[in-house]
Structure formats: structure tokens, C-alpha cells
PDB file of C-alpha atoms in Angstrom:
ATOM      1  CA  MET A   1       0.000   0.000   0.000  1.00 46.00           C
ATOM      2  CA  VAL A   2       2.678   2.453   1.047  1.00 43.00           C
ATOM      3  CA  ASN A   3       4.822   1.479  -1.946  1.00 49.00           C
ATOM      4  CA  ARG A   4       1.983   2.228  -4.352  1.00 51.00           C
ATOM      5  CA  LEU A   5       1.453   5.624  -2.780  1.00 51.00           C
ATOM      6  CA  SER A   6       5.173   6.379  -2.844  1.00 58.00           C
ATOM      7  CA  ILE A   7       4.917   6.050  -6.629  1.00 61.00           C
ATOM      8  CA  VAL A   8       2.629   9.096  -6.624  1.00 61.00           C
ATOM      9  CA  ARG A   9       5.174  10.994  -4.538  1.00 63.00           C
ATOM     10  CA  ASN A  10       8.093   9.968  -6.743  1.00 63.00           C
ATOM     11  CA  PHE A  11       6.141  10.836  -9.892  1.00 65.00           C
ATOM     12  CA  ALA A  12       5.722  14.364  -8.523  1.00 64.00           C
ATOM     13  CA  TYR A  13       9.507  14.762  -8.444  1.00 65.00           C
ATOM     14  CA  LEU A  14       9.543  14.360 -12.241  1.00 66.00           C
ATOM     15  CA  PHE A  15       8.100  17.869 -12.507  1.00 66.00           C
ATOM     16  CA  ILE A  16      10.533  19.620 -10.152  1.00 68.00           C
ATOM     17  CA  SER A  17      13.294  21.677 -11.732  1.00 71.00           C
ATOM     18  CA  SER A  18      16.901  20.638 -11.097  1.00 72.00           C
ATOM     19  CA  GLU A  19      19.756  23.047 -10.393  1.00 73.00           C
ATOM     20  CA  ARG A  20      22.300  20.753 -12.059  1.00 74.00           C
ATOM     21  CA  SER A  21      21.222  21.808 -15.540  1.00 74.00           C
ATOM     22  CA  ARG A  22      21.749  25.548 -15.000  1.00 74.00           C
ATOM     23  CA  GLY A  23      25.231  25.533 -16.542  1.00 78.00           C
ATOM     24  CA  TYR A  24      23.729  24.679 -19.924  1.00 84.00           C
ATOM     25  CA  GLY A  25      22.075  27.191 -22.240  1.00 86.00           C
ATOM     26  CA  ILE A  26      18.325  27.530 -22.056  1.00 86.00           C
ATOM     27  CA  ALA A  27      18.061  27.081 -25.826  1.00 86.00           C
ATOM     28  CA  THR A  28      19.655  23.648 -25.501  1.00 86.00           C
ATOM     29  CA  ARG A  29      17.521  22.664 -22.531  1.00 87.00           C
ATOM     30  CA  ILE A  30      14.392  23.550 -24.491  1.00 87.00           C
ATOM     31  CA  SER A  31      15.578  21.896 -27.695  1.00 89.00           C
ATOM     32  CA  ILE A  32      16.433  18.483 -26.238  1.00 90.00           C
ATOM     33  CA  PRO A  33      12.894  17.539 -25.053  1.00 89.00           C
ATOM     34  CA  ILE A  34      11.467  18.868 -28.332  1.00 90.00           C
ATOM     35  CA  ILE A  35      13.928  16.780 -30.362  1.00 90.00           C
ATOM     36  CA  LEU A  36      13.076  13.653 -28.374  1.00 89.00           C
ATOM     37  CA  LEU A  37       9.330  14.286 -28.634  1.00 88.00           C
ATOM     38  CA  SER A  38       9.592  14.803 -32.384  1.00 86.00           C
ATOM     39  CA  SER A  39      11.484  11.558 -32.842  1.00 84.00           C
ATOM     40  CA  LEU A  40       9.035   9.592 -30.694  1.00 84.00           C
ATOM     41  CA  SER A  41       6.048  11.085 -32.514  1.00 81.00           C
ATOM     42  CA  ILE A  42       7.285  10.625 -36.078  1.00 76.00           C
ATOM     43  CA  THR A  43       5.257   7.475 -36.712  1.00 67.00           C
ATOM     44  CA  TYR A  44       2.049   9.222 -35.631  1.00 67.00           C
ATOM     45  CA  ILE A  45       2.246  11.288 -38.824  1.00 67.00           C
ATOM     46  CA  LEU A  46       3.243   8.351 -41.024  1.00 63.00           C
ATOM     47  CA  PRO A  47       0.049   6.378 -41.791  1.00 57.00           C
ATOM     48  CA  GLY A  48       0.326   2.614 -41.624  1.00 56.00           C
ATOM     49  CA  LYS A  49       3.689   2.660 -39.860  1.00 59.00           C
ATOM     50  CA  ALA A  50       4.766   1.475 -36.430  1.00 58.00           C
ATOM     51  CA  PRO A  51       8.028   2.163 -34.561  1.00 61.00           C
ATOM     52  CA  LEU A  52      10.699  -0.469 -34.131  1.00 67.00           C
ATOM     53  CA  GLY A  53      11.524  -1.284 -30.550  1.00 73.00           C
ATOM     54  CA  ILE A  54      15.268  -0.655 -30.872  1.00 77.00           C
ATOM     55  CA  HIS A  55      14.701   3.018 -31.699  1.00 80.00           C
ATOM     56  CA  ILE A  56      12.395   3.482 -28.701  1.00 83.00           C
ATOM     57  CA  LEU A  57      14.932   1.674 -26.521  1.00 83.00           C
ATOM     58  CA  PHE A  58      17.735   4.026 -27.600  1.00 84.00           C
ATOM     59  CA  ILE A  59      15.643   7.076 -26.742  1.00 87.00           C
ATOM     60  CA  LEU A  60      14.556   5.680 -23.363  1.00 86.00           C
ATOM     61  CA  ILE A  61      18.160   4.893 -22.441  1.00 87.00           C
ATOM     62  CA  TYR A  62      19.198   8.390 -23.502  1.00 89.00           C
ATOM     63  CA  GLU A  63      16.397   9.924 -21.421  1.00 86.00           C
ATOM     64  CA  PHE A  64      17.464   7.898 -18.394  1.00 83.00           C
ATOM     65  CA  ILE A  65      21.070   9.065 -18.853  1.00 85.00           C
ATOM     66  CA  LEU A  66      19.952  12.697 -18.998  1.00 85.00           C
ATOM     67  CA  ILE A  67      17.783  12.330 -15.909  1.00 80.00           C
ATOM     68  CA  TRP A  68      20.613  10.570 -14.063  1.00 80.00           C
ATOM     69  CA  ARG A  69      23.033  13.332 -15.083  1.00 80.00           C
ATOM     70  CA  PHE A  70      20.916  16.403 -14.420  1.00 78.00           C
ATOM     71  CA  THR A  71      18.475  15.473 -11.672  1.00 72.00           C
ATOM     72  CA  ARG A  72      18.277  13.539  -8.432  1.00 66.00           C
ATOM     73  CA  ILE A  73      18.194   9.758  -8.137  1.00 63.00           C
ATOM     74  CA  LYS A  74      14.493   9.884  -7.206  1.00 63.00           C
ATOM     75  CA  ASN A  75      13.712  11.229 -10.656  1.00 62.00           C
ATOM     76  CA  PHE A  76      15.590   8.370 -12.288  1.00 64.00           C
ATOM     77  CA  VAL A  77      13.742   5.778 -10.197  1.00 68.00           C
ATOM     78  CA  SER A  78      10.434   7.523 -10.890  1.00 65.00           C
ATOM     79  CA  SER A  79      11.088   7.476 -14.635  1.00 62.00           C
ATOM     80  CA  LEU A  80      11.939   3.779 -14.612  1.00 68.00           C
ATOM     81  CA  THR A  81       8.877   3.030 -12.470  1.00 72.00           C
ATOM     82  CA  LEU A  82       6.691   5.062 -14.821  1.00 65.00           C
ATOM     83  CA  VAL A  83       7.814   3.011 -17.823  1.00 67.00           C
ATOM     84  CA  LEU A  84       7.041  -0.254 -16.023  1.00 74.00           C
ATOM     85  CA  ILE A  85       3.628   1.005 -14.872  1.00 75.00           C
ATOM     86  CA  ILE A  86       2.596   2.104 -18.370  1.00 71.00           C
ATOM     87  CA  ILE A  87       3.710  -1.230 -19.843  1.00 73.00           C
ATOM     88  CA  ALA A  88       1.785  -3.091 -17.119  1.00 78.00           C
ATOM     89  CA  ILE A  89      -1.356  -1.036 -17.812  1.00 76.00           C
ATOM     90  CA  GLY A  90      -0.991  -1.776 -21.519  1.00 71.00           C
ATOM     91  CA  PHE A  91      -0.760  -5.496 -20.840  1.00 73.00           C
ATOM     92  CA  ALA A  92      -3.803  -5.381 -18.551  1.00 76.00           C
ATOM     93  CA  ILE A  93      -5.896  -3.571 -21.170  1.00 73.00           C
ATOM     94  CA  ASN A  94      -4.689  -5.981 -23.832  1.00 69.00           C
ATOM     95  CA  ILE A  95      -5.687  -9.005 -21.760  1.00 71.00           C
ATOM     96  CA  LEU A  96      -9.112  -7.584 -20.884  1.00 71.00           C
ATOM     97  CA  SER A  97      -9.920  -6.248 -24.367  1.00 68.00           C
ATOM     98  CA  PRO A  98     -11.755  -9.409 -25.583  1.00 67.00           C
ATOM     99  CA  TYR A  99     -14.025  -9.279 -22.525  1.00 68.00           C
ATOM    100  CA  ILE A 100     -14.995  -5.610 -22.785  1.00 64.00           C
ATOM    101  CA  GLY A 101     -15.797  -5.539 -26.493  1.00 61.00           C
ATOM    102  CA  SER A 102     -12.621  -3.717 -27.542  1.00 58.00           C
ATOM    103  CA  PRO A 103     -10.792  -4.365 -30.819  1.00 58.00           C
ATOM    104  CA  ILE A 104      -8.669  -7.476 -31.149  1.00 55.00           C
ATOM    105  CA  SER A 105      -5.637  -7.391 -28.907  1.00 56.00           C
ATOM    106  CA  ILE A 106      -2.164  -7.010 -30.424  1.00 66.00           C
ATOM    107  CA  ASP A 107       0.854  -9.198 -29.864  1.00 71.00           C
ATOM    108  CA  PRO A 108       2.842  -8.682 -26.628  1.00 71.00           C
ATOM    109  CA  LEU A 109       5.998  -7.404 -28.363  1.00 74.00           C
ATOM    110  CA  SER A 110       4.130  -4.647 -30.214  1.00 74.00           C
ATOM    111  CA  LEU A 111       2.334  -3.801 -26.989  1.00 74.00           C
ATOM    112  CA  ILE A 112       5.654  -3.310 -25.197  1.00 78.00           C
ATOM    113  CA  VAL A 113       6.888  -1.065 -28.023  1.00 78.00           C
ATOM    114  CA  TYR A 114       3.762   1.121 -27.996  1.00 78.00           C
ATOM    115  CA  SER A 115       3.752   1.342 -24.189  1.00 79.00           C
ATOM    116  CA  ALA A 116       7.462   2.174 -24.089  1.00 81.00           C
ATOM    117  CA  ARG A 117       6.937   4.914 -26.667  1.00 83.00           C
ATOM    118  CA  MET A 118       4.148   6.451 -24.602  1.00 81.00           C
ATOM    119  CA  ALA A 119       6.372   6.300 -21.516  1.00 81.00           C
ATOM    120  CA  GLY A 120       9.165   7.977 -23.479  1.00 84.00           C
ATOM    121  CA  ILE A 121       6.819  10.785 -24.522  1.00 85.00           C
ATOM    122  CA  ILE A 122       5.710  11.372 -20.922  1.00 82.00           C
ATOM    123  CA  ILE A 123       9.312  11.385 -19.692  1.00 83.00           C
ATOM    124  CA  ALA A 124      10.316  13.832 -22.443  1.00 86.00           C
ATOM    125  CA  LEU A 125       7.458  16.134 -21.419  1.00 83.00           C
ATOM    126  CA  SER A 126       8.517  15.942 -17.773  1.00 80.00           C
ATOM    127  CA  MET A 127      12.079  16.824 -18.794  1.00 83.00           C
ATOM    128  CA  ILE A 128      10.819  20.245 -19.876  1.00 82.00           C
ATOM    129  CA  PHE A 129      10.022  20.963 -16.216  1.00 78.00           C
ATOM    130  CA  GLN A 130      13.178  19.272 -14.922  1.00 79.00           C
ATOM    131  CA  LEU A 131      15.591  21.131 -17.203  1.00 82.00           C
ATOM    132  CA  ILE A 132      13.830  24.514 -17.232  1.00 81.00           C
ATOM    133  CA  SER A 133      13.060  26.384 -14.025  1.00 78.00           C
ATOM    134  CA  LEU A 134       9.814  28.226 -13.456  1.00 73.00           C
ATOM    135  CA  ARG A 135      11.681  31.534 -13.445  1.00 76.00           C
ATOM    136  CA  GLU A 136      13.049  30.746 -16.880  1.00 80.00           C
ATOM    137  CA  ILE A 137       9.541  29.897 -18.077  1.00 78.00           C
ATOM    138  CA  VAL A 138       8.419  33.297 -16.800  1.00 77.00           C
ATOM    139  CA  TYR A 139      11.330  34.961 -18.625  1.00 79.00           C
ATOM    140  CA  ILE A 140      10.435  33.258 -21.908  1.00 79.00           C
ATOM    141  CA  ALA A 141       6.757  34.141 -21.547  1.00 77.00           C
ATOM    142  CA  GLU A 142       7.594  37.762 -20.771  1.00 76.00           C
ATOM    143  CA  ARG A 143       9.772  37.959 -23.865  1.00 78.00           C
ATOM    144  CA  LEU A 144       6.746  36.742 -25.823  1.00 78.00           C
ATOM    145  CA  GLY A 145       4.571  39.460 -24.289  1.00 77.00           C
ATOM    146  CA  LEU A 146       2.650  37.117 -21.978  1.00 74.00           C
ATOM    147  CA  SER A 147       3.749  38.463 -18.596  1.00 70.00           C
ATOM    148  CA  LYS A 148       0.378  38.163 -16.820  1.00 71.00           C
ATOM    149  CA  LEU A 149      -0.328  34.719 -18.206  1.00 73.00           C
ATOM    150  CA  SER A 150       3.193  33.586 -17.317  1.00 70.00           C
ATOM    151  CA  SER A 151       2.659  34.497 -13.662  1.00 70.00           C
ATOM    152  CA  ILE A 152      -0.560  32.502 -13.484  1.00 73.00           C
ATOM    153  CA  ILE A 153       0.952  29.484 -15.224  1.00 70.00           C
ATOM    154  CA  THR A 154       4.059  29.601 -13.037  1.00 70.00           C
ATOM    155  CA  ILE A 155       2.089  29.648  -9.798  1.00 71.00           C
ATOM    156  CA  ALA A 156      -0.147  26.819 -11.003  1.00 71.00           C
ATOM    157  CA  PHE A 157       2.733  24.585 -12.122  1.00 69.00           C
ATOM    158  CA  SER A 158       4.721  25.274  -8.960  1.00 68.00           C
ATOM    159  CA  GLN A 159       1.887  23.790  -6.903  1.00 70.00           C
ATOM    160  CA  LEU A 160       1.406  20.589  -8.914  1.00 69.00           C
ATOM    161  CA  PRO A 161       4.257  18.589  -7.315  1.00 68.00           C
ATOM    162  CA  LEU A 162       3.326  19.831  -3.846  1.00 71.00           C
ATOM    163  CA  THR A 163      -0.327  18.877  -4.373  1.00 72.00           C
ATOM    164  CA  ALA A 164       0.662  15.387  -5.547  1.00 69.00           C
ATOM    165  CA  ILE A 165       2.884  14.892  -2.488  1.00 71.00           C
ATOM    166  CA  GLN A 166       0.136  16.097  -0.145  1.00 72.00           C
ATOM    167  CA  PHE A 167      -2.339  13.780  -1.863  1.00 73.00           C
ATOM    168  CA  SER A 168       0.011  10.848  -1.253  1.00 71.00           C
ATOM    169  CA  GLU A 169       0.430  11.783   2.414  1.00 73.00           C
ATOM    170  CA  ALA A 170      -3.312  12.238   2.938  1.00 73.00           C
ATOM    171  CA  ILE A 171      -4.165   8.879   1.345  1.00 72.00           C
ATOM    172  CA  THR A 172      -1.467   7.115   3.384  1.00 73.00           C
ATOM    173  CA  THR A 173      -2.711   8.611   6.661  1.00 74.00           C
ATOM    174  CA  ILE A 174      -6.357   7.768   5.965  1.00 72.00           C
ATOM    175  CA  ARG A 175      -5.562   4.195   4.928  1.00 72.00           C
ATOM    176  CA  LEU A 176      -3.468   3.561   8.025  1.00 73.00           C
ATOM    177  CA  LYS A 177      -6.250   4.831  10.260  1.00 72.00           C
ATOM    178  CA  TYR A 178      -9.460   3.770   8.506  1.00 70.00           C
ATOM    179  CA  GLY A 179      -8.445   1.268   5.835  1.00 67.00           C
ATOM    180  CA  ARG A 180      -9.813   1.297   2.305  1.00 66.00           C
ATOM    181  CA  ARG A 181     -13.314   2.202   3.452  1.00 65.00           C
ATOM    182  CA  GLY A 182     -12.368   5.748   4.398  1.00 61.00           C
ATOM    183  CA  LEU A 183     -10.519   6.874   1.284  1.00 62.00           C
ATOM    184  CA  PHE A 184     -13.069   9.615   0.625  1.00 67.00           C
ATOM    185  CA  LEU A 185     -11.952  11.217   3.906  1.00 68.00           C
ATOM    186  CA  ALA A 186      -8.690  12.227   2.211  1.00 67.00           C
ATOM    187  CA  ILE A 187     -10.567  14.818   0.153  1.00 73.00           C
ATOM    188  CA  LYS A 188     -11.112  17.138   3.112  1.00 74.00           C
ATOM    189  CA  PRO A 189      -7.465  17.499   4.250  1.00 73.00           C
ATOM    190  CA  LEU A 190      -6.363  17.839   0.637  1.00 73.00           C
ATOM    191  CA  ILE A 191      -8.793  20.715   0.066  1.00 76.00           C
ATOM    192  CA  ILE A 192      -7.703  22.370   3.320  1.00 77.00           C
ATOM    193  CA  GLU A 193      -4.012  22.097   2.412  1.00 75.00           C
ATOM    194  CA  THR A 194      -4.719  23.523  -1.036  1.00 74.00           C
ATOM    195  CA  ILE A 195      -6.570  26.492   0.466  1.00 76.00           C
ATOM    196  CA  LEU A 196      -3.769  27.140   2.973  1.00 79.00           C
ATOM    197  CA  ASN A 197      -1.138  26.991   0.256  1.00 75.00           C
ATOM    198  CA  SER A 198      -3.149  29.344  -1.943  1.00 73.00           C
ATOM    199  CA  ARG A 199      -3.493  31.797   0.924  1.00 78.00           C
ATOM    200  CA  SER A 200       0.237  31.661   1.671  1.00 79.00           C
ATOM    201  CA  ILE A 201       1.066  32.317  -1.979  1.00 73.00           C
ATOM    202  CA  ALA A 202      -1.389  35.233  -2.144  1.00 73.00           C
ATOM    203  CA  GLU A 203       0.109  36.790   1.004  1.00 77.00           C
ATOM    204  CA  SER A 204       3.657  36.359  -0.287  1.00 74.00           C
ATOM    205  CA  LEU A 205       2.794  37.961  -3.622  1.00 70.00           C
ATOM    206  CA  TYR A 206       1.054  40.849  -1.842  1.00 70.00           C
ATOM    207  CA  LEU A 207       4.005  41.499   0.480  1.00 74.00           C
ATOM    208  CA  TYR A 208       6.955  40.843  -1.808  1.00 73.00           C
ATOM    209  CA  GLY A 209       5.622  40.550  -5.343  1.00 67.00           C
ATOM    210  CA  LEU A 210       7.133  38.264  -7.941  1.00 66.00           C
ATOM    211  CA  PRO A 211      10.923  37.841  -7.791  1.00 65.00           C
ATOM    212  CA  LYS A 212      13.034  39.688 -10.317  1.00 69.00           C
ATOM    213  CA  ILE A 213      13.797  37.453 -13.270  1.00 67.00           C
ATOM    214  CA  GLN A 214      17.431  37.337 -14.349  1.00 72.00           C
ATOM    215  CA  LYS A 215      18.315  36.705 -17.964  1.00 77.00           C
ATOM    216  CA  PRO A 216      19.371  33.049 -18.321  1.00 78.00           C
ATOM    217  CA  ILE A 217      22.313  31.802 -20.378  1.00 79.00           C
ATOM    218  CA  LEU A 218      21.091  31.410 -23.942  1.00 81.00           C
ATOM    219  CA  PHE A 219      23.794  29.086 -25.256  1.00 83.00           C
ATOM    220  CA  ASN A 220      27.003  27.664 -23.785  1.00 83.00           C
ATOM    221  CA  PRO A 221      28.946  26.196 -26.742  1.00 84.00           C
ATOM    222  CA  ARG A 222      31.485  24.235 -24.695  1.00 85.00           C
ATOM    223  CA  ARG A 223      28.830  22.344 -22.750  1.00 85.00           C
ATOM    224  CA  ASP A 224      25.871  22.483 -25.121  1.00 86.00           C
ATOM    225  CA  PHE A 225      27.369  21.118 -28.331  1.00 88.00           C
ATOM    226  CA  PRO A 226      28.033  17.554 -27.040  1.00 87.00           C
ATOM    227  CA  LEU A 227      24.538  17.416 -25.559  1.00 87.00           C
ATOM    228  CA  LEU A 228      22.830  18.666 -28.704  1.00 88.00           C
ATOM    229  CA  ILE A 229      24.824  16.402 -31.002  1.00 89.00           C
ATOM    230  CA  SER A 230      24.122  13.308 -28.898  1.00 88.00           C
ATOM    231  CA  SER A 231      20.379  14.043 -28.747  1.00 88.00           C
ATOM    232  CA  ILE A 232      20.221  14.593 -32.506  1.00 86.00           C
ATOM    233  CA  VAL A 233      22.168  11.398 -33.241  1.00 85.00           C
ATOM    234  CA  VAL A 234      19.849   9.347 -31.036  1.00 84.00           C
ATOM    235  CA  SER A 235      16.703  10.970 -32.400  1.00 81.00           C
ATOM    236  CA  ILE A 236      17.345  11.025 -36.158  1.00 77.00           C
ATOM    237  CA  THR A 237      18.407   7.396 -36.431  1.00 68.00           C
ATOM    238  CA  PRO A 238      15.316   6.493 -38.511  1.00 58.00           C
ATOM    239  CA  ILE A 239      16.180   9.366 -40.877  1.00 53.00           C
ATOM    240  CA  VAL A 240      19.897   8.716 -41.257  1.00 56.00           C
ATOM    241  CA  ILE A 241      19.202   5.016 -41.822  1.00 56.00           C
ATOM    242  CA  PRO A 242      16.427   4.240 -44.347  1.00 49.00           C
ATOM    243  CA  LEU A 243      13.002   4.358 -42.727  1.00 49.00           C
ATOM    244  CA  GLU A 244      12.198   0.811 -43.888  1.00 48.00           C
ATOM    245  CA  VAL A 245      14.871  -0.487 -41.539  1.00 48.00           C
ATOM    246  CA  TYR A 246      13.613   1.196 -38.381  1.00 45.00           C
ATOM    247  CA  ILE A 247       9.879   1.408 -39.112  1.00 46.00           C
ATOM    248  CA  GLN A 248       7.807  -1.681 -39.712  1.00 48.00           C
ATOM    249  CA  PRO A 249       4.434  -1.826 -41.510  1.00 47.00           C
ATOM    250  CA  LEU A 250       1.414  -2.400 -39.310  1.00 44.00           C
ATOM    251  CA  GLY A 251      -0.419  -5.707 -39.553  1.00 44.00           C
TER     252      GLY A 251
END
């Protein structure tokens, strides 16, 4: 029970920015998740094509290396756990599909490939929040003329990990005290914590305002070039090598 709830807590850490990536240019830190997402999504725009598992595996390994390098160990464990959970959910749906009137189930190997690709997409999306701080998001939005919207988005995103952690703690406490029958009781403390956090944020903004945003490093050639080149090499494999080799026809 506690282990399952710790997954929620660990998943929240996937959306917390890491200080280890600050020495790299913001352009590179934005480009890498976009490059990975584009590579993982290429077969969505190619009708009748499906990705080969080896390409997905390369990208997942590369994502794990980046997370290990730039963030804390909890993020790495959370990413690995997320992949396994998504694959397990895919298998469960595949097994139950004949009994719930869904289309014919696919073979297990293809199911693993599709599930791994979805996990890779989610991890790449989470890397946007891990590699880019909220202050940098505010800076980018302000440069685009969206200063008010950037403040709202920043405050909202900053509370998502905290809300997930509080949800995990509330569920754990209720289960230990009341068992499964009292899960609905976790709603009340979660709402109260959310209200208290919102009030604290409102008071802080009223007293101090938003912090001054410093201009981030745009590009650091010495550190950014190896990272960009490696991400491009991993991601454009199905382009450098003929697509027939890395993409198989469906059915």
C-alpha cells in the first residue's frame, strides 16, 4: 500500500526543476525535449507505420542518462517506475480487451513497443520541467509578451508537485487509520491544504511581489554542443538510416 502511494510521490519529483542543468544554455535545454518528442512522434504522422523497438529503446536509455546526469536519483527511479507502470497497464488492457468488447488485442511485443513509446513521450514532457526552471519559463513568456499569463501558469505549475505529495500523504494517513473504506476522507485534508497553500502564496505575492527574473544563459557552446549532437544522433536514427529499416508496416 505504502509502496503504491510512494509512486505518486516519486512521480511528482519528475516535474521539479533541477539546479544541475543551470550551466547549460536555455536554448539547448528547451531543444532536447522537443527533439526527443519529435522523434518519438514521427510514426504518428506516417500512416500505416509502427516504430521499431530498438529506436524506442535508444531514446529511453538516452532519457534515463539525462535524468541521471541532471536530476536527483528519485527522478531516475520515478522514470523507470513510470515506464514499467505504463507497460503493465498496456498489458492489462490488452488481456481484458476481448471481454470488454474492444478491438482485437495485439501481440505482446508490439504492446511493449507502444507502451514504451508512450512512456518515453511522458518522460520527455517531464524533462521540460526538470531542465527549465519556473523563473526561466516566466522569462520566456515575458519575452513573448505574456507576462500576466506567465505568472498565473508559473504559480499553477509550482503547486502541482506539492499537491501530488500532499495527496500521497493524505491517502497514506487515511488508509493507516481507517483502511480502504475511508478513502473519501482524504478529500477534506487535501482541500484544506490547497486552500492554505493558496493563501500563503497570495500573502507572499502581496508582500513581496514576484521575484526579479534574471536573464538566463542562452547558449554555452562548450557544454551544449556535445549534448545537442548526442540528442540529434539518437533521435534522427530512422532518418539517417532508411526508414524501412527502423519502421515496420502495421499488420
